[in-house]
JSON list of C-alpha atoms in Angstrom, two decimals:
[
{"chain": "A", "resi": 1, "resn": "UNK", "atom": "CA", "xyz": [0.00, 0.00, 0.00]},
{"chain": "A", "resi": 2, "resn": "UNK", "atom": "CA", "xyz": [2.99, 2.56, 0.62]},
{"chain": "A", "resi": 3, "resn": "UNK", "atom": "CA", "xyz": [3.87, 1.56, -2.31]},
{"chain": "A", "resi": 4, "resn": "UNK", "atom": "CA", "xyz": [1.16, 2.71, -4.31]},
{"chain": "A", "resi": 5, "resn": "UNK", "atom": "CA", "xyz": [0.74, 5.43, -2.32]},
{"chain": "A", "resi": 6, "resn": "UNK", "atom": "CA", "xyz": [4.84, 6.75, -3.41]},
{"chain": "A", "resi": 7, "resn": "UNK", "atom": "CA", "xyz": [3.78, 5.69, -6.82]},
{"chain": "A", "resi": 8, "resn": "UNK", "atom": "CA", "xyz": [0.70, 7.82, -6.64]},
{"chain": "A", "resi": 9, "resn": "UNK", "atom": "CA", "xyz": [2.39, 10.62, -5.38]},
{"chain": "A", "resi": 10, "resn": "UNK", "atom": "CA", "xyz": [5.16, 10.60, -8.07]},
{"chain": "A", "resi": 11, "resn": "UNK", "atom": "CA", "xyz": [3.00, 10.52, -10.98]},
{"chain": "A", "resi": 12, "resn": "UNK", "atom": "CA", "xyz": [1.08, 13.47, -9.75]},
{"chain": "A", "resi": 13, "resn": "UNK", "atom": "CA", "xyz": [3.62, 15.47, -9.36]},
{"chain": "A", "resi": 14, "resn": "UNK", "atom": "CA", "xyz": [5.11, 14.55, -12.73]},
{"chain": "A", "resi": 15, "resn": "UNK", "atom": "CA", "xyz": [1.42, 15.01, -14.09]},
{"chain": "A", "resi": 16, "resn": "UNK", "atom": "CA", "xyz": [1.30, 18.70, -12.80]},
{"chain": "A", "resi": 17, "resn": "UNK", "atom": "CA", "xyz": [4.79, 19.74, -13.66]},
{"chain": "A", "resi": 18, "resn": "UNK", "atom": "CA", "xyz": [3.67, 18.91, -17.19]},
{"chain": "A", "resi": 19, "resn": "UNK", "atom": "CA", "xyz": [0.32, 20.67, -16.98]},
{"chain": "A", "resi": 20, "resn": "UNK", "atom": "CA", "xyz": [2.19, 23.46, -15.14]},
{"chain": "A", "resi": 21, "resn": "UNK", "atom": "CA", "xyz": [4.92, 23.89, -18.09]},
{"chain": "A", "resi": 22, "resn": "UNK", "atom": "CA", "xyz": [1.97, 23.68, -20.46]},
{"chain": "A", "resi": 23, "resn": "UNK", "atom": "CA", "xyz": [0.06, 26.65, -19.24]},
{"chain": "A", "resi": 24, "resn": "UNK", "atom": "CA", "xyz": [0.34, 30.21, -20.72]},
{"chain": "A", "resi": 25, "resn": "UNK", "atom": "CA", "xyz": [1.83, 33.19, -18.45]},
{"chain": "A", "resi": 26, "resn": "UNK", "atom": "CA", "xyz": [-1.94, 34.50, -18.12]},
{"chain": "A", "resi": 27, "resn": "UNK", "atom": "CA", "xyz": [-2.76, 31.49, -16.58]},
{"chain": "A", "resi": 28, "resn": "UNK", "atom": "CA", "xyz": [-0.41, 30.49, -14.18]},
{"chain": "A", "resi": 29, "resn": "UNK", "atom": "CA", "xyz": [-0.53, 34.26, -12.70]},
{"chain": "A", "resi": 30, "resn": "UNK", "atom": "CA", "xyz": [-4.52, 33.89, -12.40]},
{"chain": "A", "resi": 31, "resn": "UNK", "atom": "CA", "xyz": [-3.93, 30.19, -10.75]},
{"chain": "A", "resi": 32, "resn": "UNK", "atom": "CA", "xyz": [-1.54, 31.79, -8.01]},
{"chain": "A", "resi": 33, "resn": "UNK", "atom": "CA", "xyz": [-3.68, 34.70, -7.15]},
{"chain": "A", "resi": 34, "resn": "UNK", "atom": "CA", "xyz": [-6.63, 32.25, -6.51]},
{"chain": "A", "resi": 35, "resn": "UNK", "atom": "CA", "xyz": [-3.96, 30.17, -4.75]},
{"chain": "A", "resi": 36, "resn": "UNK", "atom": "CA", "xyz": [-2.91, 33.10, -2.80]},
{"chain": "A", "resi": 37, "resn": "UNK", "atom": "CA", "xyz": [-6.50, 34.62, -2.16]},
{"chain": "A", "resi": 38, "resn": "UNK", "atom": "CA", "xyz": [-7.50, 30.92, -0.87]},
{"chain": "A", "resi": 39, "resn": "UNK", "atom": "CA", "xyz": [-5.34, 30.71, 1.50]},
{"chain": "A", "resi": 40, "resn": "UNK", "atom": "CA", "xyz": [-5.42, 33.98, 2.75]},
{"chain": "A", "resi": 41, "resn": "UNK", "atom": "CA", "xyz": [-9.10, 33.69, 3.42]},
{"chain": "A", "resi": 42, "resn": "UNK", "atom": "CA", "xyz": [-8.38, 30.31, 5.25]},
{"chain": "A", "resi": 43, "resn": "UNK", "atom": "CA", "xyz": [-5.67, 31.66, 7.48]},
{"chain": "A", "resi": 44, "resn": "UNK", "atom": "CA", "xyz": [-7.85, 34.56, 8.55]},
{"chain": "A", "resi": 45, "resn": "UNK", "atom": "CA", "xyz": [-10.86, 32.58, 8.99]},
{"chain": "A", "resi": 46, "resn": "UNK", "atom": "CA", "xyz": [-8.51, 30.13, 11.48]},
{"chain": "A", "resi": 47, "resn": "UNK", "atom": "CA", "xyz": [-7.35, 33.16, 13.02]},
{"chain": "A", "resi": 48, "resn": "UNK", "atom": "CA", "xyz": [-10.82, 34.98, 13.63]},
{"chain": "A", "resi": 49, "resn": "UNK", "atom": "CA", "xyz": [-11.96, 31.42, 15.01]},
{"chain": "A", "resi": 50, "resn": "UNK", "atom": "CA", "xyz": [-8.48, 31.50, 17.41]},
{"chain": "A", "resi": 51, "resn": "UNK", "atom": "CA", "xyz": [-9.24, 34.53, 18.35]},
{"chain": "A", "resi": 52, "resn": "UNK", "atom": "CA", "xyz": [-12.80, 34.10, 19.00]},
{"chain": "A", "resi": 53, "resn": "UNK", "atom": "CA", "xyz": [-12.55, 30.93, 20.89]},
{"chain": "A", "resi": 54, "resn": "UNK", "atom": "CA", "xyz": [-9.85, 32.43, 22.95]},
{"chain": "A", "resi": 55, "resn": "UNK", "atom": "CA", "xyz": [-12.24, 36.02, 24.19]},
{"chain": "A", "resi": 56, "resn": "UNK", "atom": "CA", "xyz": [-14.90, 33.72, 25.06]},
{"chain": "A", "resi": 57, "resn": "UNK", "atom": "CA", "xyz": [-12.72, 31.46, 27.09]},
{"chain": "A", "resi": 58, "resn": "UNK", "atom": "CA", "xyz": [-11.41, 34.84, 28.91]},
{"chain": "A", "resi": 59, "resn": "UNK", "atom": "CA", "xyz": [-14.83, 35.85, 29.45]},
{"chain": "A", "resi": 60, "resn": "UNK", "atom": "CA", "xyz": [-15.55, 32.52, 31.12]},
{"chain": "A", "resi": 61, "resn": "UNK", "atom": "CA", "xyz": [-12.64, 32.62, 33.61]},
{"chain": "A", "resi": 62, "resn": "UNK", "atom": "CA", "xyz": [-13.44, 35.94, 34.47]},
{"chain": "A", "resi": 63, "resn": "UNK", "atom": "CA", "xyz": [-16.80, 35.44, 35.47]},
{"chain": "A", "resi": 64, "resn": "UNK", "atom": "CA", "xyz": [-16.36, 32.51, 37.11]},
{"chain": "A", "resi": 65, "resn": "UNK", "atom": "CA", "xyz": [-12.94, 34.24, 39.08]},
{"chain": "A", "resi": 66, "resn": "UNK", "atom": "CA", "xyz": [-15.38, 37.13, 39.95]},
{"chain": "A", "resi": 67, "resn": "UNK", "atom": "CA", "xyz": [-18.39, 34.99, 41.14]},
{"chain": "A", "resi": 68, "resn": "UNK", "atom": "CA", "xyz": [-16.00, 33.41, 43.42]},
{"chain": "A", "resi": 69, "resn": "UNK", "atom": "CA", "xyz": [-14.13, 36.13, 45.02]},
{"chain": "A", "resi": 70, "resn": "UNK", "atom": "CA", "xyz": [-17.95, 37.82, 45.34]},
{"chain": "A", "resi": 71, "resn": "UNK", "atom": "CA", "xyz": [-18.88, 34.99, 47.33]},
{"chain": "A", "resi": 72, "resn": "UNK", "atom": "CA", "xyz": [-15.94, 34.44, 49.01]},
{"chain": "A", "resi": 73, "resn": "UNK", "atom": "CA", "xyz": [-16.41, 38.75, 49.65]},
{"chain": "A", "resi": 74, "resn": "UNK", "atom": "CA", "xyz": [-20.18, 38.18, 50.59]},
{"chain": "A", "resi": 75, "resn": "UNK", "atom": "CA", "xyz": [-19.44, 34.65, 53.04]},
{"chain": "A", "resi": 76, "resn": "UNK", "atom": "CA", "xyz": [-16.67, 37.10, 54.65]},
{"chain": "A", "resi": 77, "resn": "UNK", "atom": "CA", "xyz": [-18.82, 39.75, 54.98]},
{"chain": "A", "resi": 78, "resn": "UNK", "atom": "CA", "xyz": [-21.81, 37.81, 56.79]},
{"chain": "A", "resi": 79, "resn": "UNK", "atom": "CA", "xyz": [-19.19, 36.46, 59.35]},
{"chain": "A", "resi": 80, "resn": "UNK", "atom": "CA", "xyz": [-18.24, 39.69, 60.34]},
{"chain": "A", "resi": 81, "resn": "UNK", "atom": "CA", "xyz": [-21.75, 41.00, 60.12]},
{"chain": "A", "resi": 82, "resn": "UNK", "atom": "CA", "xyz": [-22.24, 38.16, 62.42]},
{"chain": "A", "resi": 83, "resn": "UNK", "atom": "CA", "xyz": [-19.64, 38.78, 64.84]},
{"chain": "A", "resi": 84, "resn": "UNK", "atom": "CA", "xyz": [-20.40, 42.23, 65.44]},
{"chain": "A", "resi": 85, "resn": "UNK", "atom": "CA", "xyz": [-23.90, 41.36, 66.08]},
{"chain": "A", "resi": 86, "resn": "UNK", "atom": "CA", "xyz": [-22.48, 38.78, 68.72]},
{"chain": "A", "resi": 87, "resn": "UNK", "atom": "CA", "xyz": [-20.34, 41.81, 70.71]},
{"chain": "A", "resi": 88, "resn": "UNK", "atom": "CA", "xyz": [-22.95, 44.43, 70.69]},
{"chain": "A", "resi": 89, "resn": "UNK", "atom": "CA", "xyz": [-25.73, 42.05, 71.66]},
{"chain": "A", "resi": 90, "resn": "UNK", "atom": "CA", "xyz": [-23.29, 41.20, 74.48]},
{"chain": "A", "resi": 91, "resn": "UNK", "atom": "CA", "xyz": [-22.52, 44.57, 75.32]},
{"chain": "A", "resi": 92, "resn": "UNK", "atom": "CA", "xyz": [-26.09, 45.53, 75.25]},
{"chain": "A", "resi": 93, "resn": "UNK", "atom": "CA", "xyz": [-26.42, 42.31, 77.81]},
{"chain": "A", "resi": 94, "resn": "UNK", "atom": "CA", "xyz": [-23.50, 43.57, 79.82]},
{"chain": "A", "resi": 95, "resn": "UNK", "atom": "CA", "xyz": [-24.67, 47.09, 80.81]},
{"chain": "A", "resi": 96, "resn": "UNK", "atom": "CA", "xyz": [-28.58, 46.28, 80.61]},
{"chain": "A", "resi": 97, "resn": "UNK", "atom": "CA", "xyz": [-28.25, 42.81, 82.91]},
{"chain": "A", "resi": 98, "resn": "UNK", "atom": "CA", "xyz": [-25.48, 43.21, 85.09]},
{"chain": "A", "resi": 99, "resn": "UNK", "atom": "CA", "xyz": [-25.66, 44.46, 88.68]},
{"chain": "A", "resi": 100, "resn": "UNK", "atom": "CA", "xyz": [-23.00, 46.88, 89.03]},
{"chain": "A", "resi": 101, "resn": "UNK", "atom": "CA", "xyz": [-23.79, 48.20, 92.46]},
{"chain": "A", "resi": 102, "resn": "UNK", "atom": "CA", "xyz": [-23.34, 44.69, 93.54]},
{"chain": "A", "resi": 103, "resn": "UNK", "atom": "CA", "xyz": [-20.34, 44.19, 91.86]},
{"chain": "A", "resi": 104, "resn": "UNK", "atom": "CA", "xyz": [-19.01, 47.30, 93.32]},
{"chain": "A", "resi": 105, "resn": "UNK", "atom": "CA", "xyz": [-19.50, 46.55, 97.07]},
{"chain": "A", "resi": 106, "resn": "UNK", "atom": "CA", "xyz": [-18.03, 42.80, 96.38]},
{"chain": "A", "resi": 107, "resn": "UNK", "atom": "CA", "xyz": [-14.74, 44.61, 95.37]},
{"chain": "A", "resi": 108, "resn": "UNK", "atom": "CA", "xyz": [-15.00, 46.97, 98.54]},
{"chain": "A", "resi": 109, "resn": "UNK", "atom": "CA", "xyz": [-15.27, 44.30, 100.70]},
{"chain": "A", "resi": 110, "resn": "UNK", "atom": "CA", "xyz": [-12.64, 42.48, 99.15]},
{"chain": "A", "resi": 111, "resn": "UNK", "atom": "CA", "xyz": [-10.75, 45.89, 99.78]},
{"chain": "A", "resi": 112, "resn": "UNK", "atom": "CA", "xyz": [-11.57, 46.15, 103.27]},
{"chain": "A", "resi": 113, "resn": "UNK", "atom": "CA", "xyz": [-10.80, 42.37, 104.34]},
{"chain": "A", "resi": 114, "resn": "UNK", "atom": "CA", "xyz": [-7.58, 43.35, 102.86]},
{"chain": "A", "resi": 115, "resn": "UNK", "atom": "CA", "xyz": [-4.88, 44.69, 105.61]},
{"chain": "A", "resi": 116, "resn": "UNK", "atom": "CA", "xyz": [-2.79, 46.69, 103.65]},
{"chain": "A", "resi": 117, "resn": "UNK", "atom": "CA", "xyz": [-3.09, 50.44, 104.68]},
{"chain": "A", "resi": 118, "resn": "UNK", "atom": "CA", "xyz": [-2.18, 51.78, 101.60]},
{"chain": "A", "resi": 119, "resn": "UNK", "atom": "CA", "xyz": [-4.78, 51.36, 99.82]},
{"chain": "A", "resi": 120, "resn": "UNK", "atom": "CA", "xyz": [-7.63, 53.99, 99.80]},
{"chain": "A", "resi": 121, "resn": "UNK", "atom": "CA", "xyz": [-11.36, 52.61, 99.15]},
{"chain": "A", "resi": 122, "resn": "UNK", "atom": "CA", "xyz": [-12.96, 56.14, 99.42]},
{"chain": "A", "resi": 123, "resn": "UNK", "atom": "CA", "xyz": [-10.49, 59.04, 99.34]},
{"chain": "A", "resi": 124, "resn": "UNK", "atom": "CA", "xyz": [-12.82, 62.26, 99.92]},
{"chain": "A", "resi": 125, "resn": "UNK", "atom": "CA", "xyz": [-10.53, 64.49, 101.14]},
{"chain": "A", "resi": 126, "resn": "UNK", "atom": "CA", "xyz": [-6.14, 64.54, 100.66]},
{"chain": "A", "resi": 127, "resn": "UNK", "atom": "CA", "xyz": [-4.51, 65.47, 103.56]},
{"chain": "A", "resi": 128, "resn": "UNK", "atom": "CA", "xyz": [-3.27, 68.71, 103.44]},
{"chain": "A", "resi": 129, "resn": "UNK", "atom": "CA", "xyz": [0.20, 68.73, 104.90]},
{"chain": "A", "resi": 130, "resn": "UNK", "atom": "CA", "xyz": [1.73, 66.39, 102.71]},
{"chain": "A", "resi": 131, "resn": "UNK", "atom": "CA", "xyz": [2.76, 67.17, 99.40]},
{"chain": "A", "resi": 132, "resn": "UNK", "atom": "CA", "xyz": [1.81, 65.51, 95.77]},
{"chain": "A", "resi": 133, "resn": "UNK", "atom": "CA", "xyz": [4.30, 62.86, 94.06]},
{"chain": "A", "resi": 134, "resn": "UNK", "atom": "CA", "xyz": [4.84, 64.59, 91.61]},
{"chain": "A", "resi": 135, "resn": "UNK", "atom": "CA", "xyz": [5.64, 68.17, 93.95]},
{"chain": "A", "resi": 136, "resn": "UNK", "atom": "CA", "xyz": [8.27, 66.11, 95.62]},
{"chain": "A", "resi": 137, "resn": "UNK", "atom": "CA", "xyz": [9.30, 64.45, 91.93]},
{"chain": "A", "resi": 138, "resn": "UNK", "atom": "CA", "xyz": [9.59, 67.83, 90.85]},
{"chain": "A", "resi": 139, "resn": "UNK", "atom": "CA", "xyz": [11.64, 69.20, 94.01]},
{"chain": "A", "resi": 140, "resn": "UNK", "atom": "CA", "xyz": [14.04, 66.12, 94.24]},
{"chain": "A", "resi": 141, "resn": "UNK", "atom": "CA", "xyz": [14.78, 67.45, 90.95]},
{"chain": "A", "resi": 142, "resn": "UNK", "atom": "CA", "xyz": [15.97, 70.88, 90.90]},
{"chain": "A", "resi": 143, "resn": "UNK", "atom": "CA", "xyz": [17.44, 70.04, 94.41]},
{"chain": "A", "resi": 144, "resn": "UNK", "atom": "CA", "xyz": [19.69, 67.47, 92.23]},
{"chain": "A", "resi": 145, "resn": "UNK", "atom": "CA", "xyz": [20.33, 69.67, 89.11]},
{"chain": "A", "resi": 146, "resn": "UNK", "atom": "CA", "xyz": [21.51, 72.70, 91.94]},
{"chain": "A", "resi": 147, "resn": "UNK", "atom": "CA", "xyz": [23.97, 69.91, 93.89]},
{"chain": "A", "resi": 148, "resn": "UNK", "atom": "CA", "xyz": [25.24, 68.77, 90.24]},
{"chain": "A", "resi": 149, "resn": "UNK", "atom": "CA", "xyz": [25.70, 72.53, 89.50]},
{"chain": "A", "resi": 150, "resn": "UNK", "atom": "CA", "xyz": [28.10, 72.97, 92.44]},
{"chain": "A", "resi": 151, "resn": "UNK", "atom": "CA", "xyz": [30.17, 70.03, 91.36]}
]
């Protein structure tokens, strides 16, 4: 079957060489501008179809990349919808339910069980005699930039 098929192939070329050296000037100009015009039309129409194919396979990937980072936007978006709604509804809850007062005195009689005089439950009055921190801060100070002076 090769065979034939190398056979085949010879004699046709042979065949159109012949009809090819038969034909006038004229003619073999006309035969290569159909030639040409043929497969100019067939390479465009491939590359219109490329080109075609390949903007509707864009489109596709972009709607599906948008749908899913819209979704993934909107799931992300109802979780934190959904958290916030969780704090303030326990805030809300917080200040409307719980017993502050109560709260309060618990701590001021853990205060008050507690020995240590330096600590101050209700401080209504400072005494007068003794200065601020920060006064003596601030005198400590200048009393050690005046000794560093001297030196």
């Amino acid at each position: 079957m090769s065979k034939n098929l190398l056979l085949g192939t010879i004699l046709g070329g042979a065949a159109t060489y012949v009809a090819w050296k038969c034909l006038s000037d004229k003619q073999k100009n006309n035969i290569k501008k159909n030639v040409d015009s043929c497969v100019t039309e067939v390479a465009d129409a491939s590359t219109d179809y490329a080109l075609n194919a390949l903007d509707i396979i864009d489109e596709k990937l972009a709607e599906h990349d948008a749908s899913e980072k819209l979704s993934n936007l909107s799931s992300r978006f109802t979780k934190t919808a959904d958290k916030v709604k969780d704090k303030a509804s326990h805030v809300v809850d917080h200040f409307t339910n719980d017993d502050f007062d109560k709260e309060t005195a618990e701590i001021r009689q853990q205060l008050t069980k507690n020995a240590d005089p330096d600590i101050i439950i209700d401080a209504t009055d400072e005494p007068e005699d003794s200065d601020s921190t920060a006064e003596q801060d601030e005198k400590a100070d200048s009393a050690k930039e005046v000794k560093d002076d001297k030196e």
